[in-house]
Amino acid sequence: MKPTKLLAVLSLFGVFNAIAALELPIVDYRLADNSELWKKAKADEVPAPLIAMNRTNRPNNSYSSLFPKSFLQESMFTVCYQNCSNNDLFKVKNGSVTTLDYRGNHQWNVIEQTNVYFWLASYFRFLDERFYFKPDQYLKVFTNRDIKDESNKKMRNNAFFNPQDVSLSFLPASKNLLFKLLGGKINRSGLDPSVVAHEASHYFFHHLFPNAVNQEIGGLNEGFADYVANILLQNPKVGLVMLQGKTLRDSSSVLDGKGNMKVYAPNMEVHDLGERVSLALWKSRELSLDKNEFDRMVVDAVVELSENPYATIHDFKVLMMKRLSSVISAQRLSLAEANFELIFPGNPVKVDNLSFMLKPIRAESFIGFKIRQDIPTKLAEEMGVPASDAFNFTIIKMEKVSATQTAILVADETKTTTTPYWVVLDNTRGNILGIYDLSRKLVKNPDELEKLEKLITQVKNSAEFVKDFTGKLKSFTDLHNGKGDFNIAYRVNRKSVNQVPLTFNGREETAQRIDMELKRRVLTLILGIPDITHVSLYTMPNLNLTSLPEIEGQKVIGYKLQLANGTLMEVILDKLN
Ligand SMILES: [Zn+2]
């Protein structure tokens, strides 16, 4: 940065020492749609006209309560720079606030932190005023968060809400060389008020509908998040600051980012489905004379929807249609209804019949897997998930419910118990219509559903899971034999064979575990392929399974792989008929 510009930005912070009330630099979204202003903007910076000073009293819980090192702390949330244990960019000196370090890159770190704080405080006020809603879960917020994903890559260009530890993370902008060479300019997510409001709305939605089964509710969540950001900022466009004047998503546009009409299709990616939701909401809101009442009606529909954990996007449509007449005049009502019908054609699907549960359970063919995953302790702590996770699942049988519905009997197996459940799938839209226990009771208890979460994911993705599993077995067997794609990326340094006990179809068997120590070739560095250090293959003799690869006459039935950062993944086929 040139010295003249540095001085200009530094002067923004001079006010901290001079007056008792705080003036925080924030990003004003109202000018973000002006492409002229962005022309000369550098990557990860916001043009000066978009920076506004906001006068505020100091946060009501600074340096107290849960996070004694954090200045920007309110009674319901805190905004920390990177993490909540050190590095805070603010400190109080002689009763006034000064930034710790605002030279060089730190000025944008400061602006990001104050911007997220300001917009979150506004958001909490807005929830109270518009929806009479007060969240009850303390929210931790990290700006410019330094975090790595499972494959040890620094996470960038995004922001996320983590319901596990009730936190919001704003990630840094890309510093990718190719990205820069191509002239790509992107801002860190925390500089964008619409991204702050969008992520905060996931936190809001989590209060309203915490235990949804179907991915379509994930799409509703995305659309709802855009919609609430839209109404808070009174702007249908999201992402203008992060993308330097370009639009990430536009709730007022009938075309999506790829130029397609925004119409529902089964199995849509959540943000794509979300764009359909926010369009339907934005367009019907325009037809309403009482916008505030309309907004409350949307939240009311989500709350009623949450009574059914198996709800789908079409159930949401029905609840909205039921309410439209209370906020839209009779003359405009048919227009609003036509909007919903156009974007989400059709009706919700119900389970056609339950007669499959009456048949005796005799499994002609079944398949089961033992899965184990370990991730580095630090990453697990940061993500608020367990570091080690072991899991068994078995598909016992499949029954046709009707032409478009299938029931799958799956078992969740632990050391002591095996609990089978019927999962009814709508094959057309890819939704789960219901999960029943063997006493034919629909599972609705949130705790029980939470326990079944992994099983549900496995059932929904079972086709891809089996494909991925057999694909990996084949690739690793090829690697063992010195051929295939993996052989281009890795070299097998050392091999050893061990006898190991293994349970297969309920019997104790002796299997072989072939351990391979890998050395990656330079190609993995260039292409960013994960640094796999060890691969093991489990093989067993005397199995008549033609679909599995072979090593020295034995069938390969499982693999274990280990990454340099400590991530471990093991999948073993342990039941098959
Ligand atoms: Zn989102």
Coordinates of N, CA and C in Angstrom, one line a residue, residues 125-280:
R125 N -30.8 -6.6 16.8 CA -31.9 -5.6 17.1 C -33.1 -5.8 16.1
F126 N -32.7 -6.1 14.9 CA -33.7 -6.4 13.8 C -34.6 -7.6 14.2
L127 N -34.0 -8.6 14.6 CA -34.8 -9.8 15.0 C -35.8 -9.5 16.1
D128 N -35.3 -8.7 17.0 CA -36.2 -8.3 18.2 C -37.3 -7.4 17.7
E129 N -37.0 -6.4 16.8 CA -38.0 -5.5 16.4 C -39.0 -6.1 15.4
R130 N -38.5 -6.8 14.4 CA -39.4 -7.4 13.4 C -40.1 -8.6 13.8
F131 N -39.4 -9.5 14.5 CA -39.9 -10.8 14.8 C -40.2 -11.0 16.3
Y132 N -39.9 -10.0 17.1 CA -40.0 -10.2 18.6 C -39.2 -11.4 19.0
F133 N -38.1 -11.6 18.4 CA -37.4 -12.9 18.6 C -36.0 -12.6 19.3
K134 N -35.8 -13.3 20.4 CA -34.5 -13.2 21.1 C -33.8 -14.6 21.1
P135 N -32.7 -14.7 20.4 CA -32.0 -16.0 20.4 C -31.6 -16.4 21.8
D136 N -31.5 -17.7 22.1 CA -31.1 -18.2 23.4 C -29.8 -18.9 23.4
Q137 N -29.1 -18.9 22.3 CA -27.8 -19.6 22.3 C -26.7 -18.6 22.0
Y138 N -25.8 -18.5 23.0 CA -24.7 -17.5 22.8 C -23.9 -17.8 21.6
L139 N -23.6 -16.8 20.8 CA -23.0 -16.9 19.5 C -21.5 -16.4 19.5
K140 N -20.6 -17.3 19.1 CA -19.2 -17.0 19.0 C -18.9 -16.7 17.6
V141 N -18.2 -15.6 17.3 CA -17.9 -15.2 15.9 C -16.4 -15.0 15.7
F142 N -15.9 -15.6 14.7 CA -14.5 -15.4 14.4 C -14.3 -14.7 13.1
T143 N -13.5 -13.6 13.0 CA -13.3 -13.0 11.8 C -11.9 -13.4 11.3
N144 N -11.7 -13.3 10.0 CA -10.4 -13.7 9.4 C -9.8 -15.0 10.0
R145 N -10.7 -16.0 10.1 CA -10.4 -17.2 10.8 C -9.3 -18.0 10.1
D146 N -8.3 -18.4 10.9 CA -7.2 -19.2 10.3 C -7.5 -20.7 10.6
I147 N -8.1 -21.4 9.6 CA -8.5 -22.7 9.9 C -8.2 -23.6 8.6
K148 N -7.9 -24.9 8.9 CA -7.6 -25.8 7.8 C -8.6 -26.8 7.6
D149 N -8.8 -27.3 6.4 CA -9.8 -28.3 6.2 C -9.2 -29.7 6.5
E150 N -9.9 -30.8 6.2 CA -9.4 -32.1 6.5 C -8.2 -32.5 5.7
S151 N -8.0 -31.9 4.5 CA -6.8 -32.2 3.7 C -5.7 -31.2 4.0
N152 N -5.8 -30.5 5.1 CA -4.8 -29.6 5.6 C -4.6 -28.3 4.7
K153 N -5.6 -28.0 4.0 CA -5.6 -26.7 3.2 C -6.3 -25.6 3.9
K154 N -5.7 -24.4 3.8 CA -6.2 -23.3 4.5 C -7.6 -22.9 3.9
M155 N -8.6 -22.8 4.7 CA -10.0 -22.5 4.1 C -10.1 -21.0 3.8
R156 N -10.7 -20.7 2.7 CA -10.8 -19.3 2.2 C -12.1 -19.0 1.5
N157 N -12.3 -17.7 1.2 CA -13.4 -17.3 0.3 C -14.8 -17.8 0.8
N158 N -15.0 -17.9 2.0 CA -16.3 -18.4 2.5 C -16.6 -17.9 3.9
A159 N -17.8 -18.3 4.4 CA -18.1 -18.0 5.8 C -19.1 -19.2 6.1
F160 N -19.2 -19.6 7.4 CA -20.1 -20.6 7.7 C -20.6 -20.5 9.2
F161 N -21.8 -21.1 9.4 CA -22.4 -21.2 10.7 C -22.2 -22.7 11.1
N162 N -21.7 -22.9 12.3 CA -21.5 -24.2 12.8 C -22.5 -24.5 14.0
P163 N -23.5 -25.2 13.8 CA -24.5 -25.4 14.9 C -23.9 -26.2 16.0
Q164 N -22.9 -27.0 15.8 CA -22.3 -27.9 16.8 C -21.8 -27.0 18.0
D165 N -21.0 -26.0 17.7 CA -20.6 -25.1 18.8 C -21.1 -23.7 18.7
V166 N -22.2 -23.6 17.9 CA -22.9 -22.3 17.8 C -21.9 -21.1 17.5
S167 N -21.3 -21.2 16.3 CA -20.3 -20.2 16.0 C -20.4 -19.8 14.5
L168 N -20.0 -18.6 14.2 CA -19.9 -18.1 12.9 C -18.4 -17.9 12.5
S169 N -18.0 -18.4 11.4 CA -16.6 -18.1 11.0 C -16.6 -17.4 9.7
F170 N -15.8 -16.4 9.6 CA -15.5 -15.6 8.4 C -14.1 -15.9 8.0
L171 N -14.0 -16.4 6.7 CA -12.6 -16.8 6.3 C -12.0 -15.8 5.4
P172 N -10.6 -15.8 5.4 CA -9.9 -14.8 4.6 C -10.1 -15.0 3.1
A173 N -9.7 -14.0 2.3 CA -9.9 -14.0 0.8 C -8.8 -14.8 0.2
S174 N -9.0 -15.2 -1.0 CA -8.0 -16.1 -1.7 C -6.7 -15.4 -2.0
K175 N -5.6 -16.1 -1.8 CA -4.3 -15.6 -2.2 C -3.7 -16.5 -3.3
N176 N -4.6 -17.3 -3.8 CA -4.1 -18.2 -4.9 C -3.4 -17.5 -6.0
L177 N -2.3 -18.0 -6.4 CA -1.5 -17.4 -7.5 C -2.2 -17.3 -8.8
L178 N -2.8 -18.4 -9.2 CA -3.5 -18.4 -10.5 C -4.7 -17.4 -10.5
F179 N -5.4 -17.4 -9.3 CA -6.5 -16.5 -9.1 C -6.0 -15.0 -9.3
K180 N -4.9 -14.7 -8.8 CA -4.3 -13.4 -8.9 C -3.9 -13.1 -10.3
L181 N -3.2 -14.1 -11.0 CA -2.7 -13.9 -12.3 C -3.9 -13.6 -13.3
L182 N -5.0 -14.2 -13.0 CA -6.2 -14.1 -13.9 C -6.9 -12.8 -13.5
G183 N -6.4 -12.0 -12.6 CA -7.0 -10.7 -12.3 C -8.2 -10.8 -11.4
G184 N -8.4 -12.0 -10.7 CA -9.5 -12.2 -9.8 C -9.4 -11.3 -8.6
K185 N -10.4 -10.6 -8.2 CA -10.4 -9.8 -7.0 C -11.6 -10.3 -6.1
I186 N -11.2 -10.6 -4.9 CA -12.3 -11.0 -4.0 C -12.0 -10.4 -2.7
N187 N -13.1 -10.1 -1.9 CA -12.9 -9.6 -0.6 C -13.2 -10.7 0.5
R188 N -12.5 -10.6 1.6 CA -12.8 -11.5 2.7 C -14.3 -11.4 3.1
S189 N -14.9 -12.5 3.5 CA -16.4 -12.5 3.7 C -16.9 -11.6 4.7
G190 N -16.1 -11.3 5.8 CA -16.5 -10.5 6.9 C -16.7 -9.0 6.5
L191 N -16.2 -8.6 5.4 CA -16.3 -7.2 4.9 C -17.7 -7.0 4.3
D192 N -18.4 -8.1 4.0 CA -19.7 -8.0 3.3 C -20.9 -8.0 4.3
P193 N -21.6 -6.9 4.4 CA -22.8 -6.9 5.3 C -23.8 -8.0 4.9
S194 N -24.0 -8.3 3.6 CA -25.0 -9.3 3.2 C -24.5 -10.7 3.6
V195 N -23.2 -10.9 3.6 CA -22.7 -12.2 4.0 C -22.9 -12.4 5.5
V196 N -22.6 -11.3 6.3 CA -22.8 -11.3 7.7 C -24.3 -11.7 8.0
A197 N -25.2 -11.0 7.4 CA -26.6 -11.2 7.6 C -27.1 -12.6 7.2
H198 N -26.5 -13.1 6.1 CA -26.9 -14.4 5.6 C -26.4 -15.5 6.6
E199 N -25.2 -15.4 7.1 CA -24.7 -16.4 8.0 C -25.5 -16.3 9.4
A200 N -25.7 -15.1 9.8 CA -26.5 -14.9 11.0 C -27.9 -15.5 10.9
S201 N -28.4 -15.5 9.7 CA -29.8 -16.1 9.5 C -29.7 -17.6 9.5
H202 N -28.6 -18.2 9.3 CA -28.5 -19.7 9.5 C -28.6 -20.0 11.0
Y203 N -28.0 -19.1 11.8 CA -28.1 -19.2 13.3 C -29.6 -19.0 13.7
F204 N -30.3 -18.0 13.1 CA -31.7 -17.8 13.4 C -32.5 -19.0 13.0
F205 N -32.3 -19.5 11.7 CA -33.0 -20.6 11.2 C -32.8 -21.9 12.1
H206 N -31.6 -22.0 12.6 CA -31.3 -23.1 13.5 C -32.2 -23.1 14.8
H207 N -32.5 -21.9 15.2 CA -33.5 -21.8 16.4 C -34.9 -22.3 16.0
L208 N -35.3 -21.9 14.7 CA -36.6 -22.2 14.3 C -36.8 -23.7 13.9
F209 N -35.8 -24.3 13.2 CA -36.0 -25.6 12.7 C -34.7 -26.4 12.8
P210 N -34.4 -26.8 14.0 CA -33.1 -27.4 14.3 C -32.9 -28.9 13.8
N211 N -33.9 -29.6 13.5 CA -33.8 -31.0 13.3 C -34.4 -31.5 12.0
A212 N -34.1 -30.9 10.9 CA -34.7 -31.3 9.6 C -33.9 -32.5 9.1
V213 N -34.7 -33.4 8.5 CA -34.1 -34.7 7.9 C -33.7 -34.4 6.5
N214 N -34.5 -33.7 5.7 CA -34.2 -33.6 4.3 C -33.4 -32.5 3.9
Q215 N -32.6 -32.7 2.9 CA -31.7 -31.8 2.3 C -32.4 -30.5 1.7
E216 N -33.7 -30.8 1.3 CA -34.5 -29.6 0.8 C -34.7 -28.6 1.8
I217 N -34.7 -28.9 3.1 CA -34.8 -27.9 4.2 C -33.5 -27.2 4.3
G218 N -32.4 -27.8 3.9 CA -31.1 -27.1 3.8 C -31.2 -26.0 2.7
G219 N -32.0 -26.3 1.6 CA -32.2 -25.4 0.6 C -33.1 -24.2 1.1
L220 N -34.1 -24.6 1.8 CA -35.0 -23.6 2.4 C -34.2 -22.6 3.3
N221 N -33.3 -23.3 4.1 CA -32.4 -22.5 5.0 C -31.6 -21.5 4.2
E222 N -31.0 -21.9 3.1 CA -30.2 -21.0 2.3 C -31.1 -19.9 1.7
G223 N -32.3 -20.2 1.2 CA -33.1 -19.2 0.7 C -33.6 -18.2 1.8
F224 N -33.9 -18.8 2.9 CA -34.3 -18.0 4.1 C -33.2 -17.0 4.5
A225 N -32.0 -17.5 4.5 CA -30.8 -16.7 4.9 C -30.6 -15.5 3.9
D226 N -30.8 -15.8 2.6 CA -30.7 -14.7 1.6 C -31.9 -13.7 1.8
Y227 N -33.1 -14.3 2.0 CA -34.3 -13.4 2.2 C -34.1 -12.5 3.4
V228 N -33.7 -13.0 4.5 CA -33.6 -12.2 5.7 C -32.5 -11.1 5.5
A229 N -31.4 -11.5 4.8 CA -30.3 -10.5 4.5 C -30.9 -9.4 3.6
N230 N -31.8 -9.9 2.6 CA -32.4 -8.9 1.7 C -33.3 -7.9 2.4
I231 N -34.1 -8.4 3.4 CA -35.0 -7.5 4.1 C -34.3 -6.6 5.1
L232 N -33.2 -7.1 5.7 CA -32.5 -6.3 6.6 C -31.8 -5.1 5.9
L233 N -31.2 -5.5 4.7 CA -30.4 -4.5 4.0 C -31.3 -3.7 2.9
Q234 N -32.5 -4.2 2.8 CA -33.4 -3.6 1.8 C -32.8 -3.7 0.4
N235 N -32.2 -4.8 0.1 CA -31.6 -5.0 -1.2 C -31.7 -6.5 -1.6
P236 N -32.2 -6.8 -2.8 CA -32.4 -8.2 -3.1 C -31.1 -8.9 -3.5
K237 N -29.9 -8.2 -3.6 CA -28.7 -8.8 -4.0 C -27.8 -9.2 -2.8
V238 N -27.2 -10.3 -2.9 CA -26.3 -10.8 -1.9 C -24.9 -10.9 -2.5
G239 N -23.9 -10.5 -1.7 CA -22.5 -10.8 -2.1 C -21.8 -9.6 -2.8
L240 N -22.4 -8.4 -2.9 CA -21.8 -7.4 -3.7 C -20.5 -6.9 -3.2
V241 N -20.2 -6.9 -1.9 CA -18.9 -6.4 -1.4 C -17.9 -7.5 -1.5
M242 N -18.3 -8.8 -1.2 CA -17.3 -9.9 -1.3 C -16.8 -10.0 -2.8
L243 N -17.7 -9.8 -3.7 CA -17.4 -10.0 -5.1 C -17.1 -8.7 -5.8
Q244 N -16.8 -7.6 -5.0 CA -16.4 -6.3 -5.5 C -17.4 -5.8 -6.6
G245 N -18.6 -5.7 -6.2 CA -19.6 -5.1 -7.1 C -20.4 -6.1 -8.0
K246 N -19.9 -7.3 -8.0 CA -20.6 -8.3 -8.8 C -21.6 -9.0 -7.8
T247 N -22.7 -9.6 -8.4 CA -23.7 -10.2 -7.6 C -23.5 -11.7 -7.4
L248 N -23.6 -12.2 -6.2 CA -23.5 -13.6 -5.9 C -24.9 -14.2 -6.2
R249 N -25.9 -13.7 -5.6 CA -27.3 -14.2 -5.8 C -28.2 -13.0 -5.8
D250 N -29.3 -13.0 -6.6 CA -30.2 -11.9 -6.7 C -31.7 -12.4 -6.5
S251 N -32.3 -12.2 -5.4 CA -33.6 -12.7 -5.1 C -34.7 -12.1 -6.0
S252 N -34.4 -11.0 -6.7 CA -35.4 -10.4 -7.5 C -35.4 -10.9 -9.0
S253 N -34.3 -11.6 -9.3 CA -34.1 -12.1 -10.7 C -34.8 -13.5 -10.9
V254 N -35.5 -13.6 -12.0 CA -36.1 -14.9 -12.3 C -35.1 -15.9 -12.9
L255 N -33.9 -15.4 -13.2 CA -32.9 -16.3 -13.8 C -31.8 -16.5 -12.7
D256 N -31.3 -17.7 -12.6 CA -30.2 -18.0 -11.7 C -28.9 -17.6 -12.3
G257 N -27.8 -17.8 -11.5 CA -26.5 -17.5 -11.9 C -26.0 -18.1 -13.2
K258 N -26.6 -19.3 -13.5 CA -26.2 -19.9 -14.8 C -27.2 -19.6 -15.9
G259 N -28.1 -18.6 -15.7 CA -29.0 -18.2 -16.8 C -30.2 -19.1 -16.9
N260 N -30.4 -20.0 -16.0 CA -31.6 -20.9 -16.1 C -32.8 -20.2 -15.3
M261 N -34.0 -20.5 -15.8 CA -35.2 -20.1 -15.1 C -35.2 -20.7 -13.7
K262 N -35.5 -19.9 -12.7 CA -35.5 -20.4 -11.3 C -36.8 -21.3 -11.1
V263 N -36.7 -22.5 -11.4 CA -37.8 -23.5 -11.2 C -37.2 -24.7 -10.4
Y264 N -38.0 -25.2 -9.5 CA -37.6 -26.3 -8.7 C -37.3 -27.6 -9.6
A265 N -36.2 -28.3 -9.2 CA -35.9 -29.6 -9.8 C -35.5 -30.4 -8.6
P266 N -35.7 -31.8 -8.7 CA -35.3 -32.6 -7.6 C -33.8 -32.6 -7.4
N267 N -33.4 -32.9 -6.1 CA -32.0 -33.0 -5.8 C -31.1 -31.8 -6.1
M268 N -31.7 -30.7 -6.0 CA -30.9 -29.5 -6.3 C -29.8 -29.2 -5.2
E269 N -28.7 -28.6 -5.6 CA -27.7 -28.1 -4.6 C -28.4 -27.1 -3.7
V270 N -28.1 -27.0 -2.5 CA -28.9 -26.2 -1.5 C -28.9 -24.7 -1.9
H271 N -27.8 -24.2 -2.4 CA -27.9 -22.7 -2.7 C -28.7 -22.5 -4.0
D272 N -28.7 -23.5 -4.9 CA -29.6 -23.4 -6.1 C -31.0 -23.4 -5.7
L273 N -31.4 -24.4 -4.8 CA -32.8 -24.4 -4.3 C -33.1 -23.2 -3.5
G274 N -32.1 -22.7 -2.8 CA -32.3 -21.5 -2.0 C -32.7 -20.3 -2.8
E275 N -32.1 -20.2 -4.0 CA -32.4 -19.1 -4.9 C -33.9 -19.1 -5.4
R276 N -34.4 -20.3 -5.5 CA -35.8 -20.4 -5.9 C -36.7 -20.0 -4.7
V277 N -36.3 -20.3 -3.5 CA -37.1 -20.0 -2.3 C -37.1 -18.4 -2.1
S278 N -35.9 -17.8 -2.2 CA -35.8 -16.4 -2.0 C -36.5 -15.6 -3.1
L279 N -36.5 -16.1 -4.3 CA -37.3 -15.5 -5.4 C -38.8 -15.5 -5.1
A280 N -39.3 -16.7 -4.7 CA -40.7 -16.8 -4.4 C -41.1 -15.9 -3.2

